[in-house]
mmCIF file with all atom_site columns, C-alpha atoms in Angstrom:
data_model
loop_
_atom_site.group_PDB
_atom_site.id
_atom_site.type_symbol
_atom_site.label_atom_id
_atom_site.label_alt_id
_atom_site.label_comp_id
_atom_site.label_asym_id
_atom_site.label_entity_id
_atom_site.label_seq_id
_atom_site.pdbx_PDB_ins_code
_atom_site.Cartn_x
_atom_site.Cartn_y
_atom_site.Cartn_z
_atom_site.occupancy
_atom_site.B_iso_or_equiv
_atom_site.pdbx_formal_charge
_atom_site.auth_seq_id
_atom_site.auth_comp_id
_atom_site.auth_asym_id
_atom_site.auth_atom_id
_atom_site.pdbx_PDB_model_num
ATOM 1   C CA . MET A 1 1   ? 0.050   -0.106  -0.098  1.00 92.00 ? 549 MET A CA 1
ATOM 2   C CA . VAL A 1 2   ? 0.939   3.353   -0.847  1.00 94.00 ? 550 VAL A CA 1
ATOM 3   C CA . ARG A 1 3   ? 0.026   6.424   0.376   1.00 95.00 ? 551 ARG A CA 1
ATOM 4   C CA . ILE A 1 4   ? -0.804  9.779   -1.652  1.00 95.00 ? 552 ILE A CA 1
ATOM 5   C CA . ILE A 1 5   ? 1.216   12.815  0.292   1.00 96.00 ? 553 ILE A CA 1
ATOM 6   C CA . ASN A 1 6   ? 1.291   15.652  -1.958  1.00 96.00 ? 554 ASN A CA 1
ATOM 7   C CA . TYR A 1 7   ? 0.399   16.975  -5.776  1.00 97.00 ? 555 TYR A CA 1
ATOM 8   C CA . LEU A 1 8   ? 2.796   18.809  -7.780  1.00 97.00 ? 556 LEU A CA 1
ATOM 9   C CA . GLU A 1 9   ? 2.077   20.754  -10.945 1.00 97.00 ? 557 GLU A CA 1
ATOM 10  C CA . ARG A 1 10  ? 4.342   20.216  -14.133 1.00 96.00 ? 558 ARG A CA 1
ATOM 11  C CA . THR A 1 11  ? 4.156   21.324  -17.592 1.00 95.00 ? 559 THR A CA 1
ATOM 12  C CA . SER A 1 12  ? 3.957   19.119  -20.891 1.00 93.00 ? 560 SER A CA 1
ATOM 13  C CA . GLU A 1 13  ? 6.673   19.296  -23.766 1.00 93.00 ? 561 GLU A CA 1
ATOM 14  C CA . GLU A 1 14  ? 3.673   20.798  -26.097 1.00 94.00 ? 562 GLU A CA 1
ATOM 15  C CA . GLY A 1 15  ? 3.339   23.722  -22.835 1.00 95.00 ? 563 GLY A CA 1
ATOM 16  C CA . LYS A 1 16  ? 0.242   22.215  -21.560 1.00 95.00 ? 564 LYS A CA 1
ATOM 17  C CA . LYS A 1 17  ? -0.068  22.089  -17.431 1.00 96.00 ? 565 LYS A CA 1
ATOM 18  C CA . PHE A 1 18  ? -1.098  19.067  -15.808 1.00 97.00 ? 566 PHE A CA 1
ATOM 19  C CA . TYR A 1 19  ? -0.560  17.591  -12.266 1.00 97.00 ? 567 TYR A CA 1
ATOM 20  C CA . VAL A 1 20  ? 1.399   14.362  -11.122 1.00 97.00 ? 568 VAL A CA 1
ATOM 21  C CA . LEU A 1 21  ? 0.545   12.560  -7.631  1.00 97.00 ? 569 LEU A CA 1
ATOM 22  C CA . GLU A 1 22  ? 3.442   12.191  -5.231  1.00 97.00 ? 570 GLU A CA 1
ATOM 23  C CA . VAL A 1 23  ? 3.069   8.706   -3.397  1.00 97.00 ? 571 VAL A CA 1
ATOM 24  C CA . GLN A 1 24  ? 5.277   7.167   -0.458  1.00 96.00 ? 572 GLN A CA 1
ATOM 25  C CA . GLY A 1 25  ? 5.607   3.913   0.221   1.00 94.00 ? 573 GLY A CA 1
ATOM 26  C CA . GLY A 1 26  ? 6.149   2.540   3.878   1.00 91.00 ? 574 GLY A CA 1
ATOM 27  C CA . MET A 1 27  ? 8.960   3.313   6.565   1.00 91.00 ? 575 MET A CA 1
ATOM 28  C CA . GLU A 1 28  ? 12.256  0.978   5.600   1.00 90.00 ? 576 GLU A CA 1
ATOM 29  C CA . MET A 1 29  ? 15.007  0.844   7.790   1.00 91.00 ? 577 MET A CA 1
ATOM 30  C CA . VAL A 1 30  ? 18.546  0.806   5.555   1.00 86.00 ? 578 VAL A CA 1
ATOM 31  C CA . LYS A 1 31  ? 22.067  0.416   6.489   1.00 85.00 ? 579 LYS A CA 1
ATOM 32  C CA . SER A 1 32  ? 24.222  3.703   5.794   1.00 82.00 ? 580 SER A CA 1
ATOM 33  C CA . GLN A 1 33  ? 27.346  2.244   3.478   1.00 79.00 ? 581 GLN A CA 1
ATOM 34  C CA . VAL A 1 34  ? 29.853  4.968   5.245   1.00 79.00 ? 582 VAL A CA 1
ATOM 35  C CA . SER A 1 35  ? 28.651  5.068   8.481   1.00 85.00 ? 583 SER A CA 1
ATOM 36  C CA . GLY A 1 36  ? 27.218  1.631   9.017   1.00 85.00 ? 584 GLY A CA 1
ATOM 37  C CA . SER A 1 37  ? 24.161  3.154   11.350  1.00 88.00 ? 585 SER A CA 1
ATOM 38  C CA . PHE A 1 38  ? 20.481  2.227   10.510  1.00 89.00 ? 586 PHE A CA 1
ATOM 39  C CA . TYR A 1 39  ? 18.289  5.263   9.566   1.00 88.00 ? 587 TYR A CA 1
ATOM 40  C CA . ALA A 1 40  ? 14.572  5.280   8.271   1.00 90.00 ? 588 ALA A CA 1
ATOM 41  C CA . THR A 1 41  ? 13.355  6.267   5.032   1.00 90.00 ? 589 THR A CA 1
ATOM 42  C CA . ALA A 1 42  ? 10.379  6.004   2.731   1.00 92.00 ? 590 ALA A CA 1
ATOM 43  C CA . LYS A 1 43  ? 10.520  5.467   -1.087  1.00 94.00 ? 591 LYS A CA 1
ATOM 44  C CA . LYS A 1 44  ? 8.467   8.501   -3.320  1.00 95.00 ? 592 LYS A CA 1
ATOM 45  C CA . ALA A 1 45  ? 7.470   8.292   -6.447  1.00 96.00 ? 593 ALA A CA 1
ATOM 46  C CA . THR A 1 46  ? 5.041   10.531  -8.917  1.00 96.00 ? 594 THR A CA 1
ATOM 47  C CA . ILE A 1 47  ? 2.409   9.402   -10.979 1.00 96.00 ? 595 ILE A CA 1
ATOM 48  C CA . ALA A 1 48  ? 0.957   11.581  -13.679 1.00 96.00 ? 596 ALA A CA 1
ATOM 49  C CA . SER A 1 49  ? -2.966  12.607  -13.174 1.00 96.00 ? 597 SER A CA 1
ATOM 50  C CA . THR A 1 50  ? -5.584  13.629  -15.538 1.00 95.00 ? 598 THR A CA 1
ATOM 51  C CA . PHE A 1 51  ? -7.043  15.265  -12.408 1.00 96.00 ? 599 PHE A CA 1
ATOM 52  C CA . ASP A 1 52  ? -7.731  19.018  -11.534 1.00 96.00 ? 600 ASP A CA 1
ATOM 53  C CA . GLU A 1 53  ? -5.774  20.802  -9.194  1.00 96.00 ? 601 GLU A CA 1
ATOM 54  C CA . LEU A 1 54  ? -9.103  20.517  -6.138  1.00 96.00 ? 602 LEU A CA 1
ATOM 55  C CA . THR A 1 55  ? -9.396  16.730  -7.125  1.00 96.00 ? 603 THR A CA 1
ATOM 56  C CA . CYS A 1 56  ? -5.608  16.419  -6.450  1.00 96.00 ? 604 CYS A CA 1
ATOM 57  C CA . GLN A 1 57  ? -5.818  18.622  -3.198  1.00 95.00 ? 605 GLN A CA 1
ATOM 58  C CA . ALA A 1 58  ? -8.749  16.038  -1.806  1.00 95.00 ? 606 ALA A CA 1
ATOM 59  C CA . LEU A 1 59  ? -6.868  12.691  -2.642  1.00 95.00 ? 607 LEU A CA 1
ATOM 60  C CA . VAL A 1 60  ? -3.854  13.642  -0.603  1.00 95.00 ? 608 VAL A CA 1
ATOM 61  C CA . GLY A 1 61  ? -3.505  11.252  2.533   1.00 94.00 ? 609 GLY A CA 1
ATOM 62  C CA . THR A 1 62  ? -5.420  8.500   0.387   1.00 94.00 ? 610 THR A CA 1
ATOM 63  C CA . ASP A 1 63  ? -3.812  4.722   0.418   1.00 94.00 ? 611 ASP A CA 1
ATOM 64  C CA . ILE A 1 64  ? -3.848  3.087   -2.823  1.00 94.00 ? 612 ILE A CA 1
ATOM 65  C CA . PRO A 1 65  ? -3.062  -0.631  -3.412  1.00 94.00 ? 613 PRO A CA 1
ATOM 66  C CA . GLY A 1 66  ? 0.776   -1.140  -4.757  1.00 94.00 ? 614 GLY A CA 1
ATOM 67  C CA . THR A 1 67  ? 4.237   -0.479  -3.776  1.00 94.00 ? 615 THR A CA 1
ATOM 68  C CA . ILE A 1 68  ? 7.375   1.684   -5.054  1.00 94.00 ? 616 ILE A CA 1
ATOM 69  C CA . LYS A 1 69  ? 10.084  -0.310  -7.171  1.00 93.00 ? 617 LYS A CA 1
ATOM 70  C CA . LYS A 1 70  ? 13.567  0.516   -7.778  1.00 91.00 ? 618 LYS A CA 1
ATOM 71  C CA . VAL A 1 71  ? 14.146  0.201   -11.521 1.00 92.00 ? 619 VAL A CA 1
ATOM 72  C CA . SER A 1 72  ? 16.988  1.254   -13.824 1.00 92.00 ? 620 SER A CA 1
ATOM 73  C CA . ALA A 1 73  ? 17.531  4.364   -15.708 1.00 90.00 ? 621 ALA A CA 1
ATOM 74  C CA . GLU A 1 74  ? 19.671  6.440   -18.035 1.00 93.00 ? 622 GLU A CA 1
ATOM 75  C CA . PRO A 1 75  ? 22.538  7.521   -15.716 1.00 92.00 ? 623 PRO A CA 1
ATOM 76  C CA . TYR A 1 76  ? 21.643  11.570  -14.549 1.00 91.00 ? 624 TYR A CA 1
ATOM 77  C CA . GLU A 1 77  ? 23.241  14.023  -12.035 1.00 90.00 ? 625 GLU A CA 1
ATOM 78  C CA . TYR A 1 78  ? 21.280  14.663  -8.715  1.00 86.00 ? 626 TYR A CA 1
ATOM 79  C CA . THR A 1 79  ? 22.134  17.314  -6.164  1.00 87.00 ? 627 THR A CA 1
ATOM 80  C CA . ILE A 1 80  ? 22.240  15.987  -2.112  1.00 80.00 ? 628 ILE A CA 1
ATOM 81  C CA . ARG A 1 81  ? 20.098  19.135  -0.577  1.00 80.00 ? 629 ARG A CA 1
ATOM 82  C CA . ASP A 1 82  ? 21.946  18.906  2.609   1.00 79.00 ? 630 ASP A CA 1
ATOM 83  C CA . THR A 1 83  ? 25.437  18.607  1.292   1.00 82.00 ? 631 THR A CA 1
ATOM 84  C CA . GLY A 1 84  ? 25.198  20.211  -2.576  1.00 84.00 ? 632 GLY A CA 1
ATOM 85  C CA . GLU A 1 85  ? 27.516  17.375  -3.654  1.00 85.00 ? 633 GLU A CA 1
ATOM 86  C CA . THR A 1 86  ? 26.322  16.440  -7.088  1.00 87.00 ? 634 THR A CA 1
ATOM 87  C CA . ILE A 1 87  ? 26.471  12.614  -7.688  1.00 87.00 ? 635 ILE A CA 1
ATOM 88  C CA . ILE A 1 88  ? 25.243  10.134  -10.599 1.00 90.00 ? 636 ILE A CA 1
ATOM 89  C CA . LEU A 1 89  ? 22.459  7.894   -10.227 1.00 89.00 ? 637 LEU A CA 1
ATOM 90  C CA . ASN A 1 90  ? 21.232  4.991   -12.593 1.00 92.00 ? 638 ASN A CA 1
ATOM 91  C CA . HIS A 1 91  ? 17.795  4.329   -11.090 1.00 91.00 ? 639 HIS A CA 1
ATOM 92  C CA . LYS A 1 92  ? 14.753  5.730   -10.283 1.00 92.00 ? 640 LYS A CA 1
ATOM 93  C CA . TYR A 1 93  ? 11.315  5.142   -8.165  1.00 93.00 ? 641 TYR A CA 1
ATOM 94  C CA . GLU A 1 94  ? 8.209   4.106   -9.821  1.00 94.00 ? 642 GLU A CA 1
ATOM 95  C CA . TYR A 1 95  ? 4.975   2.998   -8.674  1.00 95.00 ? 643 TYR A CA 1
ATOM 96  C CA . GLU A 1 96  ? 3.596   -0.256  -9.092  1.00 93.00 ? 644 GLU A CA 1
ATOM 97  C CA . PRO A 1 97  ? 0.199   -1.037  -9.031  1.00 92.00 ? 645 PRO A CA 1
ATOM 98  C CA . GLU A 1 98  ? -1.197  -4.786  -7.244  1.00 85.00 ? 646 GLU A CA 1
ATOM 99  C CA . GLU A 1 99  ? -1.548  -7.522  -9.433  1.00 76.00 ? 647 GLU A CA 1
ATOM 100 C CA . THR A 1 100 ? -5.185  -7.490  -10.174 1.00 62.00 ? 648 THR A CA 1
ATOM 101 C CA . SER A 1 101 ? -7.334  -10.603 -9.755  1.00 59.00 ? 649 SER A CA 1
ATOM 102 C CA . ASP A 1 102 ? -10.424 -11.519 -11.000 1.00 56.00 ? 650 ASP A CA 1
ATOM 103 C CA . THR A 1 103 ? -12.289 -9.607  -8.137  1.00 59.00 ? 651 THR A CA 1
ATOM 104 C CA . GLU A 1 104 ? -10.769 -6.414  -8.966  1.00 62.00 ? 652 GLU A CA 1
ATOM 105 C CA . TYR A 1 105 ? -11.512 -3.145  -6.894  1.00 61.00 ? 653 TYR A CA 1
ATOM 106 C CA . THR A 1 106 ? -13.591 -0.515  -8.634  1.00 64.00 ? 654 THR A CA 1
ATOM 107 C CA . PRO A 1 107 ? -14.161 2.447   -6.579  1.00 64.00 ? 655 PRO A CA 1
ATOM 108 C CA . GLU A 1 108 ? -17.835 3.702   -6.342  1.00 65.00 ? 656 GLU A CA 1
ATOM 109 C CA . LYS A 1 109 ? -18.694 7.302   -7.481  1.00 61.00 ? 657 LYS A CA 1
ATOM 110 C CA . SER A 1 110 ? -19.815 9.776   -4.929  1.00 62.00 ? 658 SER A CA 1
ATOM 111 C CA . LYS A 1 111 ? -23.358 10.717  -5.744  1.00 69.00 ? 659 LYS A CA 1
ATOM 112 C CA . THR A 1 112 ? -22.275 14.546  -4.545  1.00 68.00 ? 660 THR A CA 1
ATOM 113 C CA . THR A 1 113 ? -20.565 16.879  -7.237  1.00 69.00 ? 661 THR A CA 1
ATOM 114 C CA . VAL A 1 114 ? -17.176 18.428  -6.001  1.00 67.00 ? 662 VAL A CA 1
ATOM 115 C CA . ASP A 1 115 ? -19.484 21.995  -6.391  1.00 70.00 ? 663 ASP A CA 1
ATOM 116 C CA . GLU A 1 116 ? -21.799 20.360  -3.955  1.00 69.00 ? 664 GLU A CA 1
ATOM 117 C CA . PHE A 1 117 ? -19.267 19.099  -1.507  1.00 59.00 ? 665 PHE A CA 1
ATOM 118 C CA . MET A 1 118 ? -17.555 22.422  -1.453  1.00 61.00 ? 666 MET A CA 1
ATOM 119 C CA . LYS A 1 119 ? -21.195 24.864  -0.968  1.00 62.00 ? 667 LYS A CA 1
ATOM 120 C CA . GLU A 1 120 ? -22.327 22.422  1.609   1.00 54.00 ? 668 GLU A CA 1
ATOM 121 C CA . SER A 1 121 ? -19.373 22.076  3.793   1.00 50.00 ? 669 SER A CA 1
ATOM 122 C CA . LYS A 1 122 ? -19.299 25.661  4.388   1.00 53.00 ? 670 LYS A CA 1
ATOM 123 C CA . GLU A 1 123 ? -23.065 25.278  5.566   1.00 54.00 ? 671 GLU A CA 1
ATOM 124 C CA . GLY A 1 124 ? -22.326 22.868  8.182   1.00 53.00 ? 672 GLY A CA 1
ATOM 125 C CA . VAL A 1 125 ? -23.093 19.811  5.732   1.00 49.00 ? 673 VAL A CA 1
ATOM 126 C CA . PHE A 1 126 ? -20.863 17.090  5.287   1.00 51.00 ? 674 PHE A CA 1
ATOM 127 C CA . VAL A 1 127 ? -20.938 13.793  3.284   1.00 51.00 ? 675 VAL A CA 1
ATOM 128 C CA . GLN A 1 128 ? -21.212 10.401  4.909   1.00 54.00 ? 676 GLN A CA 1
ATOM 129 C CA . ASN A 1 129 ? -21.783 7.207   2.843   1.00 51.00 ? 677 ASN A CA 1
ATOM 130 C CA . ASN A 1 130 ? -21.907 9.089   -0.461  1.00 50.00 ? 678 ASN A CA 1
ATOM 131 C CA . SER A 1 131 ? -24.940 11.391  1.133   1.00 53.00 ? 679 SER A CA 1
ATOM 132 C CA . LEU A 1 132 ? -25.200 15.021  2.344   1.00 50.00 ? 680 LEU A CA 1
ATOM 133 C CA . VAL A 1 133 ? -25.861 15.209  5.842   1.00 53.00 ? 681 VAL A CA 1
ATOM 134 C CA . ASN A 1 134 ? -26.549 17.897  8.167   1.00 55.00 ? 682 ASN A CA 1
ATOM 135 C CA . ALA A 1 135 ? -23.836 18.372  10.740  1.00 52.00 ? 683 ALA A CA 1
ATOM 136 C CA . GLU A 1 136 ? -25.082 18.175  14.370  1.00 50.00 ? 684 GLU A CA 1
#
């Protein structure tokens, strides 16, 4: 399982703006090759989307089935933020969905539109079980 932790605006080669979802896997313990000490980390990757910014905002915190895998890539330069050191990497991380089975998960579409949700949430109404209910 991975969690959507952020979204980022990107621009295509044609100059069109779109959003990617930033996903993060679970915590992993890694042993430093330099010091031999262990440290906690988590793999991150991005997934291109067709969503608008409001939808991406609403998806932050959502868990989705799959993992983040380390894959080979053409060598590229990477600058370590903390030290400013530039290194050459030949891998990247990609999201990999879980294997699908005969019983694929199909999300249920909400009957509430984003406009209704935003309007009603300001008036003390919220969504519960895909229906608008009054907050009391």
